[in-house]
PDB file of C-alpha atoms and ligand atoms in Angstrom:
ATOM      1  CA  MET A  11      16.536  -1.159  -7.765  1.00 53.00           C
ATOM      2  CA  SER A  12      18.072   0.984  -5.014  1.00 54.00           C
ATOM      3  CA  GLU A  13      17.936  -0.379  -1.380  1.00 65.00           C
ATOM      4  CA  ARG A  14      16.213   3.106  -0.664  1.00 79.00           C
ATOM      5  CA  TYR A  15      13.255   2.482  -3.162  1.00 92.00           C
ATOM      6  CA  MET A  16       9.938   3.573  -1.598  1.00 96.00           C
ATOM      7  CA  LYS A  17       7.137   1.396  -2.630  1.00 97.00           C
ATOM      8  CA  PHE A  18       3.592   2.560  -3.330  1.00 97.00           C
ATOM      9  CA  PHE A  19       0.925   0.367  -2.802  1.00 98.00           C
ATOM     10  CA  VAL A  20      -2.875   1.105  -3.632  1.00 98.00           C
ATOM     11  CA  ASP A  21      -5.245   0.857  -0.715  1.00 98.00           C
ATOM     12  CA  THR A  22      -8.339  -0.346  -2.408  1.00 98.00           C
ATOM     13  CA  ALA A  23     -10.277  -3.411  -3.941  1.00 98.00           C
ATOM     14  CA  ASP A  24     -11.671  -1.403  -6.785  1.00 98.00           C
ATOM     15  CA  THR A  25     -10.273  -3.506  -9.647  1.00 98.00           C
ATOM     16  CA  ALA A  26     -11.068  -0.555 -12.222  1.00 97.00           C
ATOM     17  CA  GLU A  27      -9.142   1.852 -10.238  1.00 97.00           C
ATOM     18  CA  ILE A  28      -6.319  -0.403  -9.726  1.00 98.00           C
ATOM     19  CA  ALA A  29      -6.045  -1.248 -13.377  1.00 97.00           C
ATOM     20  CA  ASN A  30      -6.036   2.454 -14.154  1.00 96.00           C
ATOM     21  CA  LEU A  31      -3.405   3.386 -11.722  1.00 96.00           C
ATOM     22  CA  ALA A  32      -1.201   0.209 -12.626  1.00 96.00           C
ATOM     23  CA  SER A  33      -0.990   1.619 -16.207  1.00 95.00           C
ATOM     24  CA  THR A  34       0.978   4.508 -14.824  1.00 93.00           C
ATOM     25  CA  GLY A  35       3.789   2.228 -13.780  1.00 94.00           C
ATOM     26  CA  LEU A  36       3.929   3.723 -10.337  1.00 93.00           C
ATOM     27  CA  VAL A  37       2.047   0.997  -8.420  1.00 96.00           C
ATOM     28  CA  ASP A  38       4.137  -1.588  -6.570  1.00 97.00           C
ATOM     29  CA  GLY A  39       1.289  -3.380  -4.848  1.00 98.00           C
ATOM     30  CA  VAL A  40      -1.989  -3.505  -3.586  1.00 98.00           C
ATOM     31  CA  THR A  41      -3.687  -3.727   0.036  1.00 98.00           C
ATOM     32  CA  THR A  42      -7.138  -4.821   0.614  1.00 98.00           C
ATOM     33  CA  ASN A  43      -9.032  -5.308   3.894  1.00 98.00           C
ATOM     34  CA  PRO A  44     -12.755  -6.841   4.481  1.00 98.00           C
ATOM     35  CA  SER A  45     -14.309  -3.461   4.413  1.00 98.00           C
ATOM     36  CA  LEU A  46     -12.772  -2.526   1.158  1.00 98.00           C
ATOM     37  CA  VAL A  47     -13.813  -6.056  -0.425  1.00 98.00           C
ATOM     38  CA  ALA A  48     -17.317  -5.444   1.028  1.00 98.00           C
ATOM     39  CA  LYS A  49     -17.574  -2.141  -0.850  1.00 98.00           C
ATOM     40  CA  THR A  50     -17.109  -3.886  -4.284  1.00 97.00           C
ATOM     41  CA  GLY A  51     -19.968  -6.201  -3.541  1.00 98.00           C
ATOM     42  CA  LYS A  52     -17.837  -8.948  -5.527  1.00 97.00           C
ATOM     43  CA  ASP A  53     -16.754 -12.302  -4.442  1.00 98.00           C
ATOM     44  CA  PHE A  54     -13.649 -12.007  -2.212  1.00 98.00           C
ATOM     45  CA  LEU A  55     -11.630 -14.797  -3.883  1.00 98.00           C
ATOM     46  CA  GLU A  56     -12.511 -13.650  -7.372  1.00 98.00           C
ATOM     47  CA  VAL A  57     -11.577  -9.893  -6.566  1.00 98.00           C
ATOM     48  CA  VAL A  58      -8.157 -11.129  -5.202  1.00 98.00           C
ATOM     49  CA  ARG A  59      -7.508 -13.290  -8.130  1.00 98.00           C
ATOM     50  CA  GLU A  60      -8.335 -10.298 -10.454  1.00 98.00           C
ATOM     51  CA  ILE A  61      -6.038  -7.920  -8.464  1.00 98.00           C
ATOM     52  CA  CYS A  62      -3.186 -10.448  -8.591  1.00 98.00           C
ATOM     53  CA  GLY A  63      -3.477 -10.415 -12.395  1.00 97.00           C
ATOM     54  CA  LEU A  64      -3.147  -6.494 -12.427  1.00 97.00           C
ATOM     55  CA  VAL A  65      -0.037  -6.033 -10.454  1.00 97.00           C
ATOM     56  CA  ASP A  66       3.135  -7.954 -10.079  1.00 96.00           C
ATOM     57  CA  GLY A  67       3.993  -6.975  -6.631  1.00 97.00           C
ATOM     58  CA  PRO A  68       2.346  -8.172  -3.265  1.00 98.00           C
ATOM     59  CA  VAL A  69      -1.511  -8.015  -2.908  1.00 98.00           C
ATOM     60  CA  SER A  70      -2.639  -8.236   0.645  1.00 98.00           C
ATOM     61  CA  ALA A  71      -5.668 -10.303   1.280  1.00 98.00           C
ATOM     62  CA  GLU A  72      -6.838 -10.538   4.805  1.00 98.00           C
ATOM     63  CA  VAL A  73      -8.141 -13.601   6.785  1.00 98.00           C
ATOM     64  CA  THR A  74     -11.391 -13.033   8.647  1.00 98.00           C
ATOM     65  CA  ALA A  75     -11.410 -15.831  11.192  1.00 98.00           C
ATOM     66  CA  THR A  76     -10.030 -14.874  14.614  1.00 98.00           C
ATOM     67  CA  ASP A  77      -8.869 -18.264  15.957  1.00 98.00           C
ATOM     68  CA  PHE A  78      -5.662 -19.610  15.059  1.00 98.00           C
ATOM     69  CA  PRO A  79      -6.425 -22.810  13.374  1.00 98.00           C
ATOM     70  CA  THR A  80      -9.032 -21.277  10.957  1.00 98.00           C
ATOM     71  CA  MET A  81      -6.830 -18.072  10.400  1.00 98.00           C
ATOM     72  CA  LEU A  82      -4.100 -20.608   9.457  1.00 98.00           C
ATOM     73  CA  ALA A  83      -6.346 -22.629   7.121  1.00 98.00           C
ATOM     74  CA  GLU A  84      -7.805 -19.448   5.571  1.00 98.00           C
ATOM     75  CA  GLY A  85      -4.370 -17.960   4.894  1.00 98.00           C
ATOM     76  CA  ARG A  86      -3.004 -21.091   3.433  1.00 98.00           C
ATOM     77  CA  HIS A  87      -6.228 -21.289   1.161  1.00 98.00           C
ATOM     78  CA  LEU A  88      -5.741 -17.513   0.076  1.00 98.00           C
ATOM     79  CA  ALA A  89      -2.167 -18.197  -0.625  1.00 98.00           C
ATOM     80  CA  LYS A  90      -2.938 -20.634  -3.313  1.00 98.00           C
ATOM     81  CA  ILE A  91      -4.628 -17.842  -5.349  1.00 98.00           C
ATOM     82  CA  ALA A  92      -1.379 -16.544  -6.629  1.00 98.00           C
ATOM     83  CA  ASP A  93       2.307 -16.324  -6.052  1.00 97.00           C
ATOM     84  CA  ASN A  94       1.983 -12.518  -5.270  1.00 97.00           C
ATOM     85  CA  VAL A  95      -0.751 -12.936  -2.510  1.00 98.00           C
ATOM     86  CA  THR A  96       0.230 -11.521   0.689  1.00 98.00           C
ATOM     87  CA  ILE A  97      -1.694 -12.963   3.858  1.00 98.00           C
ATOM     88  CA  LYS A  98      -2.928 -10.150   5.984  1.00 98.00           C
ATOM     89  CA  VAL A  99      -3.588 -10.916   9.695  1.00 98.00           C
ATOM     90  CA  PRO A 100      -4.714  -8.695  12.475  1.00 98.00           C
ATOM     91  CA  LEU A 101      -2.296  -7.751  15.341  1.00 98.00           C
ATOM     92  CA  THR A 102      -3.869 -10.375  18.021  1.00 98.00           C
ATOM     93  CA  VAL A 103      -2.126 -13.099  19.676  1.00 98.00           C
ATOM     94  CA  ASP A 104      -3.916 -15.632  17.160  1.00 98.00           C
ATOM     95  CA  GLY A 105      -2.762 -13.396  14.261  1.00 98.00           C
ATOM     96  CA  LEU A 106       0.781 -13.406  15.369  1.00 98.00           C
ATOM     97  CA  ARG A 107       0.811 -17.271  15.599  1.00 98.00           C
ATOM     98  CA  THR A 108      -0.658 -17.292  12.270  1.00 98.00           C
ATOM     99  CA  CYS A 109       1.909 -14.894  11.008  1.00 98.00           C
ATOM    100  CA  LYS A 110       4.817 -17.011  12.395  1.00 98.00           C
ATOM    101  CA  ALA A 111       3.274 -20.263  10.790  1.00 98.00           C
ATOM    102  CA  ILE A 112       2.580 -18.779   7.358  1.00 98.00           C
ATOM    103  CA  SER A 113       5.835 -16.939   7.281  1.00 98.00           C
ATOM    104  CA  ASP A 114       7.622 -20.356   8.038  1.00 97.00           C
ATOM    105  CA  ASP A 115       5.652 -21.639   4.895  1.00 96.00           C
ATOM    106  CA  GLY A 116       7.705 -19.201   2.985  1.00 97.00           C
ATOM    107  CA  ILE A 117       4.432 -16.737   2.382  1.00 98.00           C
ATOM    108  CA  MET A 118       4.582 -13.087   2.809  1.00 98.00           C
ATOM    109  CA  VAL A 119       2.480 -11.897   5.761  1.00 98.00           C
ATOM    110  CA  ASN A 120       1.388  -8.303   6.314  1.00 98.00           C
ATOM    111  CA  VAL A 121       0.148  -7.684  10.002  1.00 98.00           C
ATOM    112  CA  THR A 122      -2.355  -5.168  10.249  1.00 98.00           C
ATOM    113  CA  LEU A 123      -4.401  -2.987  12.635  1.00 98.00           C
ATOM    114  CA  CYS A 124      -0.837  -1.823  14.343  1.00 98.00           C
ATOM    115  CA  PHE A 125      -1.239   1.040  16.681  1.00 98.00           C
ATOM    116  CA  SER A 126       1.834   0.737  19.076  1.00 98.00           C
ATOM    117  CA  ALA A 127       5.595   0.144  18.702  1.00 98.00           C
ATOM    118  CA  ALA A 128       5.249  -2.915  21.060  1.00 98.00           C
ATOM    119  CA  GLN A 129       2.751  -4.631  18.825  1.00 98.00           C
ATOM    120  CA  ALA A 130       5.165  -3.817  15.609  1.00 98.00           C
ATOM    121  CA  LEU A 131       8.107  -5.434  17.681  1.00 98.00           C
ATOM    122  CA  LEU A 132       6.017  -8.724  18.176  1.00 98.00           C
ATOM    123  CA  ALA A 133       5.107  -8.613  14.506  1.00 98.00           C
ATOM    124  CA  ALA A 134       8.822  -8.369  13.572  1.00 98.00           C
ATOM    125  CA  LYS A 135       9.610 -11.351  15.842  1.00 98.00           C
ATOM    126  CA  ALA A 136       6.778 -13.335  14.367  1.00 98.00           C
ATOM    127  CA  GLY A 137       8.335 -13.083  11.027  1.00 98.00           C
ATOM    128  CA  ALA A 138       6.161 -10.522   9.250  1.00 98.00           C
ATOM    129  CA  SER A 139       7.156  -9.422   5.790  1.00 98.00           C
ATOM    130  CA  PHE A 140       5.196  -6.136   6.435  1.00 98.00           C
ATOM    131  CA  ILE A 141       3.907  -4.289   9.483  1.00 98.00           C
ATOM    132  CA  SER A 142       0.916  -1.835   8.999  1.00 98.00           C
ATOM    133  CA  PRO A 143       0.707   0.949  11.588  1.00 98.00           C
ATOM    134  CA  PHE A 144      -2.369   2.943  10.889  1.00 98.00           C
ATOM    135  CA  VAL A 145      -1.491   6.688  11.084  1.00 98.00           C
ATOM    136  CA  GLY A 146      -4.835   8.277  10.264  1.00 98.00           C
ATOM    137  CA  ARG A 147      -6.942   6.276  12.894  1.00 98.00           C
ATOM    138  CA  LEU A 148      -4.245   7.376  15.462  1.00 98.00           C
ATOM    139  CA  ASP A 149      -4.579  10.963  14.319  1.00 98.00           C
ATOM    140  CA  ASP A 150      -8.417  10.723  14.671  1.00 98.00           C
ATOM    141  CA  ILE A 151      -7.864  10.015  18.347  1.00 98.00           C
ATOM    142  CA  GLY A 152      -5.469  12.930  19.002  1.00 98.00           C
ATOM    143  CA  ILE A 153      -2.279  10.778  18.737  1.00 98.00           C
ATOM    144  CA  VAL A 154       0.412  11.762  16.111  1.00 97.00           C
ATOM    145  CA  GLY A 155       0.475   8.687  13.816  1.00 98.00           C
ATOM    146  CA  THR A 156       3.569   9.378  12.130  1.00 97.00           C
ATOM    147  CA  ASP A 157       5.383   9.530  15.582  1.00 98.00           C
ATOM    148  CA  LEU A 158       4.735   5.705  15.806  1.00 98.00           C
ATOM    149  CA  ILE A 159       6.301   5.411  12.234  1.00 98.00           C
ATOM    150  CA  ALA A 160       9.501   6.701  13.549  1.00 98.00           C
ATOM    151  CA  ASP A 161       9.619   4.571  16.482  1.00 98.00           C
ATOM    152  CA  ILE A 162       9.023   1.498  14.569  1.00 98.00           C
ATOM    153  CA  ILE A 163      11.746   2.456  11.930  1.00 98.00           C
ATOM    154  CA  GLN A 164      14.291   2.938  14.772  1.00 98.00           C
ATOM    155  CA  ILE A 165      13.308  -0.273  16.570  1.00 98.00           C
ATOM    156  CA  TYR A 166      13.546  -2.358  13.397  1.00 98.00           C
ATOM    157  CA  ALA A 167      16.878  -0.550  12.385  1.00 98.00           C
ATOM    158  CA  ASN A 168      18.411  -1.564  16.101  1.00 98.00           C
ATOM    159  CA  TYR A 169      18.082  -5.189  15.260  1.00 97.00           C
ATOM    160  CA  ASP A 170      18.169  -5.168  11.534  1.00 97.00           C
ATOM    161  CA  PHE A 171      14.646  -6.901  11.556  1.00 98.00           C
ATOM    162  CA  PRO A 172      13.855  -7.209   7.640  1.00 98.00           C
ATOM    163  CA  THR A 173      10.164  -6.598   8.519  1.00 98.00           C
ATOM    164  CA  GLN A 174       9.059  -3.787   6.015  1.00 98.00           C
ATOM    165  CA  VAL A 175       7.362  -0.554   7.537  1.00 98.00           C
ATOM    166  CA  LEU A 176       4.007  -0.163   5.299  1.00 98.00           C
ATOM    167  CA  VAL A 177       2.349   3.056   6.321  1.00 98.00           C
ATOM    168  CA  ALA A 178      -1.369   2.587   6.216  1.00 98.00           C
ATOM    169  CA  SER A 179      -4.620   4.602   6.998  1.00 98.00           C
ATOM    170  CA  VAL A 180      -3.280   7.404   4.799  1.00 98.00           C
ATOM    171  CA  ARG A 181      -5.799  10.450   4.888  1.00 98.00           C
ATOM    172  CA  GLY A 182      -3.751  12.751   2.412  1.00 97.00           C
ATOM    173  CA  PRO A 183      -0.519  13.557   0.703  1.00 97.00           C
ATOM    174  CA  GLN A 184       1.100  14.992   3.917  1.00 97.00           C
ATOM    175  CA  HIS A 185       1.124  11.518   5.328  1.00 98.00           C
ATOM    176  CA  VAL A 186       2.909  10.147   2.430  1.00 98.00           C
ATOM    177  CA  ILE A 187       5.462  13.006   2.748  1.00 98.00           C
ATOM    178  CA  ASP A 188       5.851  12.230   6.313  1.00 98.00           C
ATOM    179  CA  ALA A 189       6.436   8.721   5.563  1.00 98.00           C
ATOM    180  CA  ALA A 190       8.897   9.488   2.872  1.00 98.00           C
ATOM    181  CA  LYS A 191      10.863  11.851   5.316  1.00 98.00           C
ATOM    182  CA  LEU A 192      11.031   9.047   7.772  1.00 98.00           C
ATOM    183  CA  GLY A 193      12.286   6.549   5.293  1.00 97.00           C
ATOM    184  CA  ALA A 194       9.299   4.068   5.524  1.00 98.00           C
ATOM    185  CA  ASP A 195       9.573   1.201   3.162  1.00 98.00           C
ATOM    186  CA  VAL A 196       6.062   1.373   1.684  1.00 98.00           C
ATOM    187  CA  VAL A 197       3.084   3.552   1.895  1.00 98.00           C
ATOM    188  CA  THR A 198      -0.355   2.270   0.971  1.00 98.00           C
ATOM    189  CA  VAL A 199      -2.447   5.080  -0.507  1.00 98.00           C
ATOM    190  CA  PRO A 200      -6.259   5.364  -1.416  1.00 98.00           C
ATOM    191  CA  PRO A 201      -6.763   6.324  -5.151  1.00 96.00           C
ATOM    192  CA  GLY A 202      -8.071   9.700  -4.154  1.00 96.00           C
ATOM    193  CA  VAL A 203      -4.883  10.514  -2.340  1.00 97.00           C
ATOM    194  CA  ILE A 204      -2.945   9.616  -5.317  1.00 94.00           C
ATOM    195  CA  ARG A 205      -4.690  11.928  -7.353  1.00 92.00           C
ATOM    196  CA  ALA A 206      -4.441  14.648  -4.825  1.00 94.00           C
ATOM    197  CA  MET A 207      -0.632  14.054  -5.006  1.00 94.00           C
ATOM    198  CA  TYR A 208      -0.148  14.867  -8.722  1.00 92.00           C
ATOM    199  CA  ASN A 209      -2.915  17.465  -9.066  1.00 91.00           C
ATOM    200  CA  HIS A 210      -1.891  21.003  -8.490  1.00 93.00           C
ATOM    201  CA  PRO A 211      -3.765  24.312  -9.532  1.00 95.00           C
ATOM    202  CA  LEU A 212      -0.502  26.064 -10.469  1.00 97.00           C
ATOM    203  CA  THR A 213       0.351  23.138 -12.735  1.00 97.00           C
ATOM    204  CA  ASP A 214      -2.978  23.413 -14.604  1.00 97.00           C
ATOM    205  CA  LYS A 215      -2.728  27.161 -14.793  1.00 98.00           C
ATOM    206  CA  GLY A 216       0.872  27.091 -15.923  1.00 98.00           C
ATOM    207  CA  LEU A 217       0.076  24.445 -18.658  1.00 98.00           C
ATOM    208  CA  THR A 218      -2.895  26.362 -19.943  1.00 98.00           C
ATOM    209  CA  ALA A 219      -0.576  29.482 -20.554  1.00 98.00           C
ATOM    210  CA  PHE A 220       2.113  27.475 -22.064  1.00 98.00           C
ATOM    211  CA  LEU A 221      -0.138  25.775 -24.550  1.00 98.00           C
ATOM    212  CA  ALA A 222      -2.036  29.218 -25.423  1.00 98.00           C
ATOM    213  CA  ASP A 223       1.539  30.606 -26.204  1.00 98.00           C
ATOM    214  CA  TRP A 224       2.565  27.534 -28.346  1.00 98.00           C
ATOM    215  CA  GLU A 225      -0.657  27.687 -30.216  1.00 97.00           C
ATOM    216  CA  LYS A 226       0.142  31.144 -31.449  1.00 98.00           C
ATOM    217  CA  THR A 227       3.516  29.949 -32.906  1.00 98.00           C
ATOM    218  CA  GLY A 228       1.543  27.614 -35.212  1.00 97.00           C
ATOM    219  CA  GLN A 229       4.249  24.952 -34.820  1.00 97.00           C
ATOM    220  CA  THR A 230       3.886  21.261 -34.384  1.00 96.00           C
ATOM    221  CA  ILE A 231       6.578  18.901 -32.947  1.00 97.00           C
ATOM    222  CA  LEU A 232       5.781  15.912 -34.985  1.00 96.00           C
ATOM    223  CA  PRO A 233       5.887  16.210 -38.766  1.00 94.00           C
ATOM    224  CA  THR A 234       2.559  17.040 -40.388  1.00 88.00           C
ATOM    225  CA  LYS A 235       1.666  16.187 -44.017  1.00 82.00           C
ATOM    226  CA  SER A 236       2.270  19.933 -44.913  1.00 74.00           C
ATOM    227  CA  SER A 237       5.793  19.915 -43.304  1.00 68.00           C
ATOM    228  CA  PRO A 238       8.719  20.059 -45.759  1.00 61.00           C
ATOM    229  CA  ALA A 239      10.307  16.483 -45.948  1.00 57.00           C
TER     230      ALA A 239
HETATM  231  C1  E4P B  19      -4.550  -1.068   5.380  1.00 78.61           C
HETATM  232  O1  E4P B  19      -3.899  -1.959   4.856  1.00 78.61           O
HETATM  233  C2  E4P B  19      -5.863  -0.776   5.606  1.00 78.61           C
HETATM  234  O2  E4P B  19      -6.433  -1.167   4.400  1.00 78.61           O
HETATM  235  C3  E4P B  19      -6.106   0.853   5.319  1.00 78.61           C
HETATM  236  O3  E4P B  19      -5.068   1.722   5.201  1.00 78.61           O
HETATM  237  C4  E4P B  19      -7.079   1.409   6.295  1.00 78.61           C
HETATM  238  O4  E4P B  19      -7.264   2.612   6.231  1.00 78.61           O
HETATM  239  P1  E4P B  19      -8.649   3.424   6.933  1.00 78.61           P
HETATM  240  O5  E4P B  19      -8.107   3.765   8.315  1.00 78.61           O
HETATM  241  O6  E4P B  19      -8.766   4.633   6.070  1.00 78.61           O
HETATM  242  O7  E4P B  19      -9.682   2.523   6.827  1.00 78.61           O
END
């Protein structure tokens, strides 16, 4: 796979959506958070186990404690679920300590709730595998979220930090395009935004016309019982 491969994660804990999207072959991983898990009404550990069986790539599962010892214990407990579990920690001092300790265990860590380049720099120094800057939530308060992505990419490139920039809080296809133009490593996309990316009224209209014209020819591509042998 090319060094320049852009990964697509699905931002949901809805296993039916994940199974459906994974069948397209376009899904490289999954991100969940406590709010997304709460929406499913299911047991957290069970949901993570199920998702890890649906995709081969990283599946982010977030700790919910806020103190270092408990975050570390939760992270290590979640990591036992499957080899592709990525431990998600919030960008707090205790979260960064947890990131360092769990990364040193050889387990992938996704540092979430990142809203500044300074925070992203600390996450990289703490050994994070992924940093999750939230573009949509920054846009919501009048700050251009994608400017933060550009800053983080530049800073990481200056020092060859291996931490991957995972663009989160994506609200529409334009965020995905902006992330791709900037060369972000990963974008995590809600299922509805993925659908919005492939749907286009001109595609539907064009296909309807092509099929109507094809129908008039009376031909089939595959042989039928009445076709000559
Ligand atoms: C990222 O991992 C988060 O789960 C997510 O992108 C948050 O998005 P929101 O701002 O739409 O809640």
